[in-house]
Each structure stands twice: as structure tokens, then as C-alpha cells.
Coordinates of C-alpha atoms and ligand atoms in Angstrom, one line a residue:
M3 CA 95.5 98.3 72.9
S4 CA 92.0 96.2 72.9
S5 CA 90.0 96.6 75.9
V6 CA 90.2 92.6 77.6
E7 CA 87.6 90.8 79.8
V8 CA 89.4 90.0 83.5
H9 CA 88.3 87.1 84.7
S10 CA 88.2 86.1 88.5
Q11 CA 88.0 82.4 87.7
Q12 CA 89.6 80.4 84.5
P13 CA 87.7 80.7 82.1
E14 CA 85.4 78.7 79.5
P15 CA 87.0 77.7 76.9
T16 CA 85.2 80.2 73.6
G17 CA 87.8 79.7 71.7
S18 CA 88.4 82.6 71.4
L19 CA 92.4 84.7 71.5
I20 CA 93.4 87.4 73.1
P21 CA 96.8 89.6 72.5
T22 CA 99.1 89.7 74.1
L23 CA 101.8 92.7 74.7
P24 CA 104.2 94.2 71.7
G25 CA 107.2 92.5 71.6
S26 CA 108.9 95.7 72.9
H27 CA 107.4 95.1 76.3
Y28 CA 109.9 92.2 76.8
T29 CA 113.0 94.0 74.8
D30 CA 112.9 97.5 74.6
P31 CA 114.9 99.2 78.4
A32 CA 113.0 102.6 78.5
V33 CA 110.2 100.1 78.6
F34 CA 112.2 98.6 82.2
E35 CA 113.2 101.6 82.9
L36 CA 109.6 102.6 83.3
E37 CA 109.0 99.4 85.0
K38 CA 111.6 100.1 86.7
S39 CA 110.3 103.0 89.0
R40 CA 106.5 101.8 88.3
I41 CA 105.6 98.6 89.3
F42 CA 109.2 97.1 91.5
Q43 CA 109.5 100.6 92.8
R44 CA 106.2 101.0 94.0
H45 CA 105.2 97.3 94.7
W46 CA 105.8 95.1 97.6
F47 CA 109.3 93.6 96.5
A48 CA 110.1 90.0 98.1
A49 CA 113.4 91.0 98.7
A50 CA 114.9 88.1 101.1
R51 CA 114.3 85.1 102.9
S52 CA 114.2 86.7 107.3
S53 CA 116.6 83.3 107.6
D54 CA 119.3 85.2 105.5
V55 CA 119.7 88.0 107.9
P56 CA 119.7 85.8 111.0
T57 CA 121.8 87.7 113.4
P58 CA 122.0 91.5 115.3
G59 CA 124.4 93.0 112.0
S60 CA 123.6 91.0 109.6
F61 CA 122.2 91.5 106.2
R62 CA 121.7 91.5 102.7
N63 CA 122.2 94.1 99.8
V64 CA 118.8 93.5 97.2
D65 CA 118.5 95.9 94.0
V66 CA 114.3 96.4 94.0
G67 CA 113.8 98.7 90.1
G68 CA 117.3 100.3 90.4
E69 CA 117.8 101.3 94.0
S70 CA 120.3 99.1 96.5
V71 CA 118.2 98.5 99.3
L72 CA 120.0 97.1 102.7
V73 CA 117.9 94.6 104.6
V74 CA 119.6 94.9 108.0
R75 CA 118.6 93.3 111.5
G76 CA 118.8 95.7 114.9
R77 CA 120.6 95.1 117.6
D78 CA 116.8 94.5 118.9
G79 CA 116.1 91.5 116.9
A80 CA 113.8 93.6 114.2
L81 CA 114.2 93.7 110.3
R82 CA 115.0 97.3 108.9
A83 CA 115.4 98.5 105.2
F84 CA 117.4 101.1 103.9
L85 CA 118.6 102.6 101.1
N86 CA 122.3 101.4 100.9
V87 CA 124.4 105.7 100.5
C88 CA 125.6 107.6 102.6
R89 CA 124.1 110.7 103.6
H90 CA 128.2 112.6 103.3
R91 CA 128.2 112.2 99.3
G92 CA 127.1 108.7 98.8
A93 CA 129.2 106.1 98.6
R94 CA 127.8 103.6 98.7
L95 CA 127.9 101.8 102.1
C96 CA 128.4 97.7 101.1
V97 CA 129.1 96.4 97.9
E98 CA 129.0 92.7 99.4
E99 CA 125.7 90.5 98.7
S100 CA 125.8 89.9 102.3
G101 CA 127.4 89.7 105.4
S102 CA 127.7 91.1 108.9
V103 CA 129.2 93.8 110.7
R104 CA 129.1 94.3 114.3
R105 CA 127.2 96.6 115.7
S106 CA 127.4 100.0 112.9
L107 CA 127.5 100.4 109.0
Q108 CA 130.6 102.7 108.3
C109 CA 131.1 104.6 105.4
P110 CA 134.4 102.8 103.4
Y111 CA 134.2 106.7 101.4
H112 CA 135.2 108.8 104.7
A113 CA 133.4 106.8 107.3
W114 CA 130.7 108.2 108.6
T115 CA 129.3 105.7 110.7
Y116 CA 125.5 104.3 111.0
G117 CA 123.0 102.3 113.9
L118 CA 121.9 99.1 112.6
D119 CA 118.7 101.5 112.7
G120 CA 119.7 103.6 110.4
K121 CA 120.9 106.2 112.4
L122 CA 124.4 108.2 111.9
V123 CA 125.8 107.9 115.1
A124 CA 129.2 109.2 114.2
A125 CA 131.3 111.8 111.5
P126 CA 135.0 111.7 112.6
N127 CA 136.8 115.0 112.8
L128 CA 134.9 117.4 112.7
G129 CA 135.9 118.3 116.0
S130 CA 131.7 117.4 117.2
M131 CA 129.1 116.0 116.1
Q132 CA 126.5 119.6 117.1
D133 CA 127.2 120.7 113.1
V134 CA 125.3 117.4 111.9
D135 CA 122.5 116.6 112.7
R136 CA 122.2 112.9 113.0
D137 CA 118.6 112.4 112.4
E138 CA 118.7 114.1 109.5
Y139 CA 120.9 112.4 107.9
G140 CA 120.3 108.8 108.6
L141 CA 120.2 106.1 106.5
I142 CA 116.8 106.9 104.7
G143 CA 114.5 104.1 105.5
V144 CA 112.4 102.0 103.5
H145 CA 109.0 100.3 104.2
L146 CA 109.3 97.1 105.0
R147 CA 106.8 93.6 106.4
E148 CA 107.4 90.2 107.0
W149 CA 105.1 87.0 105.9
L150 CA 105.5 83.8 104.8
G151 CA 109.7 83.8 106.4
A152 CA 110.1 86.4 103.5
V153 CA 111.3 90.4 104.3
W154 CA 109.3 92.4 101.8
V155 CA 110.1 96.4 100.9
C156 CA 108.5 98.9 99.6
L157 CA 109.8 101.8 98.1
A158 CA 107.1 104.2 97.6
D159 CA 106.0 106.5 100.0
E160 CA 102.6 105.5 100.2
P161 CA 102.9 101.4 100.1
P162 CA 100.0 100.3 98.3
S163 CA 98.1 97.8 101.6
F164 CA 100.6 94.4 101.6
E165 CA 97.5 93.3 103.3
E166 CA 95.3 93.5 99.3
T167 CA 97.6 93.6 97.0
V168 CA 100.0 90.3 98.9
Q169 CA 98.2 88.5 101.7
G170 CA 94.4 89.1 99.7
A171 CA 96.5 88.0 95.9
V172 CA 97.2 84.5 97.9
T173 CA 93.2 84.3 99.2
V174 CA 92.2 85.2 95.3
R175 CA 94.0 81.9 94.4
L176 CA 93.0 79.4 97.6
G177 CA 89.6 80.7 98.1
D178 CA 88.6 82.4 101.5
D179 CA 89.0 78.4 103.2
T180 CA 92.2 77.0 102.4
T181 CA 94.2 80.0 104.4
I182 CA 97.7 79.8 103.6
D183 CA 98.8 79.8 107.3
R184 CA 97.9 75.8 106.8
W185 CA 101.1 75.7 105.1
G186 CA 102.9 77.5 107.9
I187 CA 105.7 78.8 105.6
E188 CA 107.1 80.7 108.0
D189 CA 107.9 78.3 109.7
L190 CA 110.1 76.7 106.8
V191 CA 113.3 76.3 106.6
V192 CA 115.7 76.1 103.4
G193 CA 116.8 72.9 102.3
R194 CA 118.3 73.7 99.8
R195 CA 118.8 76.7 97.5
I196 CA 119.2 77.6 93.8
T197 CA 119.8 80.2 92.2
Y198 CA 119.0 81.1 88.2
D199 CA 120.4 83.4 86.2
V200 CA 117.9 84.0 83.1
K201 CA 118.4 85.4 79.8
A202 CA 115.0 86.1 79.8
N203 CA 112.7 89.7 80.3
W204 CA 111.2 88.3 83.6
K205 CA 107.4 88.6 82.5
L206 CA 108.2 86.3 80.4
I207 CA 108.8 84.6 83.0
V208 CA 105.4 85.6 84.7
E209 CA 103.3 84.6 82.0
N210 CA 105.2 81.1 81.8
F211 CA 104.1 79.9 85.7
M212 CA 100.8 81.5 84.6
E213 CA 99.5 78.6 82.3
C214 CA 99.9 75.2 81.7
Y215 CA 98.7 75.3 78.3
H216 CA 103.0 74.4 77.5
C217 CA 102.7 71.3 81.0
A218 CA 101.7 68.3 78.8
T219 CA 105.0 70.0 76.1
I220 CA 107.2 70.5 78.1
H221 CA 108.1 68.9 82.2
P222 CA 107.2 65.6 81.3
E223 CA 108.5 64.5 85.7
L224 CA 105.4 66.9 87.0
T225 CA 103.1 65.4 84.3
E226 CA 103.7 62.1 86.4
V227 CA 102.8 63.5 89.6
L228 CA 99.9 65.9 88.3
P229 CA 98.5 64.0 85.8
E230 CA 95.6 66.2 84.8
F231 CA 98.3 68.4 83.7
A232 CA 98.4 67.2 80.4
D233 CA 95.6 68.0 79.4
G234 CA 97.7 72.1 79.2
Y235 CA 95.2 72.8 81.4
A236 CA 95.7 76.0 83.7
A237 CA 93.9 73.7 86.6
Q238 CA 95.9 75.4 89.1
Y239 CA 93.8 78.3 88.3
Y240 CA 90.7 77.4 89.5
V241 CA 89.7 79.3 92.8
G242 CA 90.4 76.6 95.5
H243 CA 91.4 73.8 92.9
G244 CA 94.7 72.2 93.4
A245 CA 96.1 69.4 91.2
E246 CA 96.1 65.7 92.8
F247 CA 98.3 63.8 92.4
A248 CA 98.1 60.1 90.3
E249 CA 97.1 57.8 92.4
E250 CA 100.9 55.4 92.6
V251 CA 102.1 59.1 93.7
T252 CA 103.5 59.0 97.6
G253 CA 105.8 61.9 97.3
F254 CA 106.0 65.0 95.2
T255 CA 109.7 64.0 93.7
V256 CA 111.3 63.6 90.9
D257 CA 109.6 60.1 90.3
G258 CA 106.7 60.2 92.1
Q259 CA 108.0 58.2 95.5
G260 CA 109.1 58.8 98.5
G261 CA 108.1 61.5 99.7
F262 CA 108.0 63.9 104.2
G263 CA 105.3 63.4 105.4
A264 CA 102.7 66.7 105.4
L265 CA 103.7 69.8 107.2
A266 CA 101.7 69.7 110.5
G267 CA 99.3 71.9 109.3
V268 CA 98.7 70.0 106.1
D269 CA 94.8 68.6 106.0
A270 CA 94.3 65.4 104.0
E271 CA 91.6 67.4 102.4
H272 CA 94.5 69.9 101.1
D273 CA 97.8 66.5 101.4
R274 CA 98.2 64.9 97.7
R275 CA 97.8 67.8 96.2
Y276 CA 100.2 71.5 94.1
Y277 CA 98.2 74.9 94.4
A278 CA 100.7 77.7 92.3
I279 CA 100.4 80.7 94.1
T280 CA 102.1 83.9 91.4
I281 CA 102.5 87.5 93.7
N282 CA 102.7 90.5 91.1
P283 CA 105.4 91.6 91.0
Q284 CA 107.6 88.9 91.6
V285 CA 107.3 86.0 94.1
F286 CA 105.9 82.7 92.6
L287 CA 104.7 80.2 95.4
N288 CA 104.4 76.4 95.2
L289 CA 102.9 74.3 97.9
V290 CA 103.3 70.6 98.3
P291 CA 102.4 69.2 101.1
D292 CA 106.1 68.2 102.3
H293 CA 107.3 71.1 101.6
V294 CA 107.3 75.0 99.8
I295 CA 108.7 76.3 97.0
F296 CA 109.0 79.9 97.1
H297 CA 110.8 81.9 94.0
R298 CA 111.5 85.7 94.3
M299 CA 112.5 87.1 91.0
Y300 CA 115.2 89.8 90.3
P301 CA 114.6 91.5 87.3
V302 CA 118.1 93.0 86.2
A303 CA 117.8 94.3 82.5
V304 CA 115.2 93.6 79.6
D305 CA 116.6 90.7 79.0
R306 CA 118.2 89.0 82.3
T307 CA 115.8 88.0 85.3
I308 CA 117.6 86.5 88.3
V309 CA 115.6 84.0 90.2
E310 CA 116.2 82.6 93.7
C311 CA 114.1 79.5 94.5
D312 CA 113.7 78.6 98.0
W313 CA 112.8 74.6 99.3
L314 CA 111.4 75.0 102.0
Y315 CA 110.8 71.9 104.6
A316 CA 110.2 71.0 108.3
Q317 CA 113.1 72.0 110.7
E318 CA 113.1 68.6 111.8
V319 CA 113.7 67.0 107.5
V320 CA 116.1 69.2 107.1
D321 CA 118.0 68.7 111.1
S322 CA 117.2 64.6 110.0
G323 CA 119.7 65.2 107.6
A324 CA 117.4 63.3 105.2
D325 CA 118.4 63.5 101.1
L326 CA 115.9 65.6 99.9
S327 CA 117.6 65.2 96.1
A328 CA 114.8 63.3 95.1
S329 CA 112.1 66.5 96.6
V330 CA 114.5 69.6 95.1
E331 CA 115.6 67.8 91.3
L332 CA 110.7 67.8 90.9
F333 CA 110.4 71.6 90.1
H334 CA 114.9 72.2 89.8
R335 CA 113.6 70.0 86.2
V336 CA 110.4 72.7 86.1
N337 CA 112.1 75.3 86.1
Q338 CA 114.9 74.4 84.0
Q339 CA 113.4 73.2 81.7
D340 CA 110.1 76.3 81.9
F341 CA 113.3 79.0 81.7
D342 CA 114.5 77.6 78.3
A343 CA 111.8 77.7 77.4
C344 CA 111.3 81.8 78.5
E345 CA 114.7 82.2 77.0
R346 CA 113.7 80.7 73.5
C347 CA 111.2 83.3 73.7
Q348 CA 113.1 86.1 74.3
P349 CA 115.2 86.5 71.0
A350 CA 112.6 86.1 69.1
M351 CA 110.4 89.5 70.9
S352 CA 112.4 91.8 68.5
S353 CA 111.3 89.8 65.3
R354 CA 109.2 92.4 63.2
A355 CA 106.2 89.0 63.5
Y356 CA 106.2 89.2 66.8
A357 CA 106.3 93.9 66.5
N358 CA 101.9 92.9 67.7
G359 CA 102.8 90.2 70.0
G360 CA 101.0 87.2 69.5
V361 CA 97.7 85.7 71.0
L362 CA 96.5 84.0 74.3
V363 CA 94.6 80.8 73.8
P364 CA 90.9 80.1 76.4
S365 CA 93.5 78.0 79.2
E366 CA 96.1 81.4 79.4
H367 CA 93.7 83.8 79.3
H368 CA 94.4 84.8 82.6
I369 CA 97.8 85.8 81.7
G370 CA 95.9 89.2 80.5
Q371 CA 94.6 89.5 84.0
F372 CA 99.0 89.8 84.0
R373 CA 98.9 92.1 80.4
D374 CA 96.4 94.4 82.0
W375 CA 98.4 94.2 85.4
V376 CA 101.2 96.1 83.8
T377 CA 99.7 98.6 80.9
A378 CA 97.9 99.8 84.2
A379 CA 101.0 99.8 86.5
L380 CA 102.9 101.3 83.9
A381 CA 100.5 103.8 82.2
D382 CA 99.4 104.8 86.1
Ligands
FES420 FE1 130.5 108.5 103.1 FE2 131.7 110.6 102.8 S1 129.9 109.2 101.4 S2 132.0 108.9 104.0
FE421 FE1 105.7 75.5 83.8

């Protein structure tokens, strides 16, 4: 692979083309297996929204790089994450995607019972628990952080710095003087969730999200609201730059009308603007004045990815019973248009025409950074 200049900002168009990853990176199950262990198990992974696990005993079960991880709220209100594997003979503790238990997690096989803090509390018919070290045979814990109202887990023994790799990614995108705290994302509530089953490799979805070269072609509603996107310029990747709403637009909605009042922390400078952020490897955020769109990707196979998308609003907007449909519809259409494009590419990734990959035009050059990030992670 040739060396590639790494850009922290949108480069000036030079007319030069740089190569993408080869087609096999999007189709080869062996590459996907390597990505599971070297990317999804090693980096911080947004597993759920904290509110998905609302009360003591609630749990959510998420596949993280091929490992089933249980996120559980304890009796003390804290969230913890564990490998979803019984320490006795390895049965899955929970097979449901989500649910709640009263005060413990009991294995359905021989009924070993674990507290919500992961400690082994009972193992039946042993006479006494003296033979079993309750601490040693507790559930295996997984690192967990909460930020932006999301639950982030990491399976690495020593996770990379959360501050640098997750929070730092946002700082770079927004610039130092525009903090994401303005949007108060941890206090927003889910107004709508749509889950997409996309028949495409997760990297096609990231790469698509990172560029706006396609906006003029496939996003008619979005370019009406954000006219600069009609130029096919990935304007959101200028550091600190938010794309401006069209003059006649009153809200980030499917027809540019309506919308809700700006979130409390969004000042005049950030009002009427749209910011898009990618946090490697599986989160996309869109920030607009009155809501936030939070995408979490769950890669399930080399050619299939589940995308869970939350539209987040101020509590009072959701409580008021306001009609969210025009607001949700805009990015729902954008998502469908984007995922259709990814599904159009996926079958061609195995063509001999794409054996050596394709090329990135100047307005897509920052995808080269992602490509280099993936390449370095796999080599490590
Ligand atoms: Fe869980 Fe035996 S495998 S109790
Ligand atoms: Fe798009």
C-alpha cells in the first residue's frame, strides 16, 4: 500500500487521487475476524443508551467483537458490564437482547446465581458454598464508561485512553472552543429509535458517513436544508465548522419548516448549524440546534451491520407529546439513502474490478485517515 498523507482538516483540492482499501477488506471473513479482535474488542464500543438499562436489574445484551456482553444496572444504581458466560460450564446467562431481573442473574443450566455486581452468590446442591470461591468464580467484568448518555464498554485488559480516543475525537471535530457539552446530550431523551439492518460491511458505512461528495446526488431533502452540501463538499470536516441552514429554513426537518426551540446550551453562534462527528469505530453523531442524532453500529458479519439510530430531544419536548415525525423523517430518509448506497457497493466489493480498491477524490481525502487507522489497528 502506498503511503498517504494524513490530514487533520479538509485538504485543499489538489486533483490527486489516493487509493481506498482493497475489495477483500469488505468481503473476506478472515479480515472481519481480525477486526473483531483488534478493533471492536480493543477500542471503546458504544453498547447502548444508558436509559436502555433504566432500573436496578435491567440488562442489555450486546455483541462486541463476537463476545456477548451484558450491561447491567446494579442495586446501587451503577452500571456494570460482564461477559455473558457462566463460570461453571459456560452457559449463556441471558439470551434475550434486553430485559430485567429482580435481584440476581441465575444461570438457566445448573442455577449458579450471580449478584447484579457480578459476584457469585449461590450454587445449588453443593452442601455448602465452601468449595467454591465466590470471588474467583464471579462473572468476568468488562470496562465501562458513561458519556453523552451512552454506555461505552471495552474488552481490552488495558483500554486505550477514553479521554483521547473517544472524547478527543469529538474535540478534534468540533475544535477546542466548541464543546459538545453545549448540546447536553446526557440529559436528552430518546424521542424515536429506528434500527436498520444494512447488508453492507461496517467500513462502507463509516466511509459513507465521512464524506459529503454524495450529498448532491442522493440527499435531496438534506441539501435543501443545508445548501452548501449541494456542492459535494464535506463541509462538516472543517474543524470547528458547522454547515449553515438555508435562509428560509426554520428547522432541521424534512421540509425545513417547524422544528423546536434550540437546546438550552446552544448559543446564537451554534444555532442554525449542523455538525457531524465520527467516533471510531462505530459511532456517528449529528448535532443540530433542537436535537441530536446518535448512531451506534453493531457489525454482525463481514457483509451485514445493524445500525441503531436514536433521535434525542429535550425532555420537555418529548413530554409535551409534540409531533416529532417531520424532525425524524429528514435523517431517516438520509439514513435510508446512505444505506441503500452502501448496499449498492457491497456486492461489487468482490468483483475483480475492485480487487485493488477504488480511489478517493480530494473532498474524500479524510477517508484516507480512517483507512490508515483501520490498517494500523489490524497490523498491531
Ligand atoms: Fe451455568 Fe452450570 S453452566 S450453572
Ligand atoms: Fe449521506
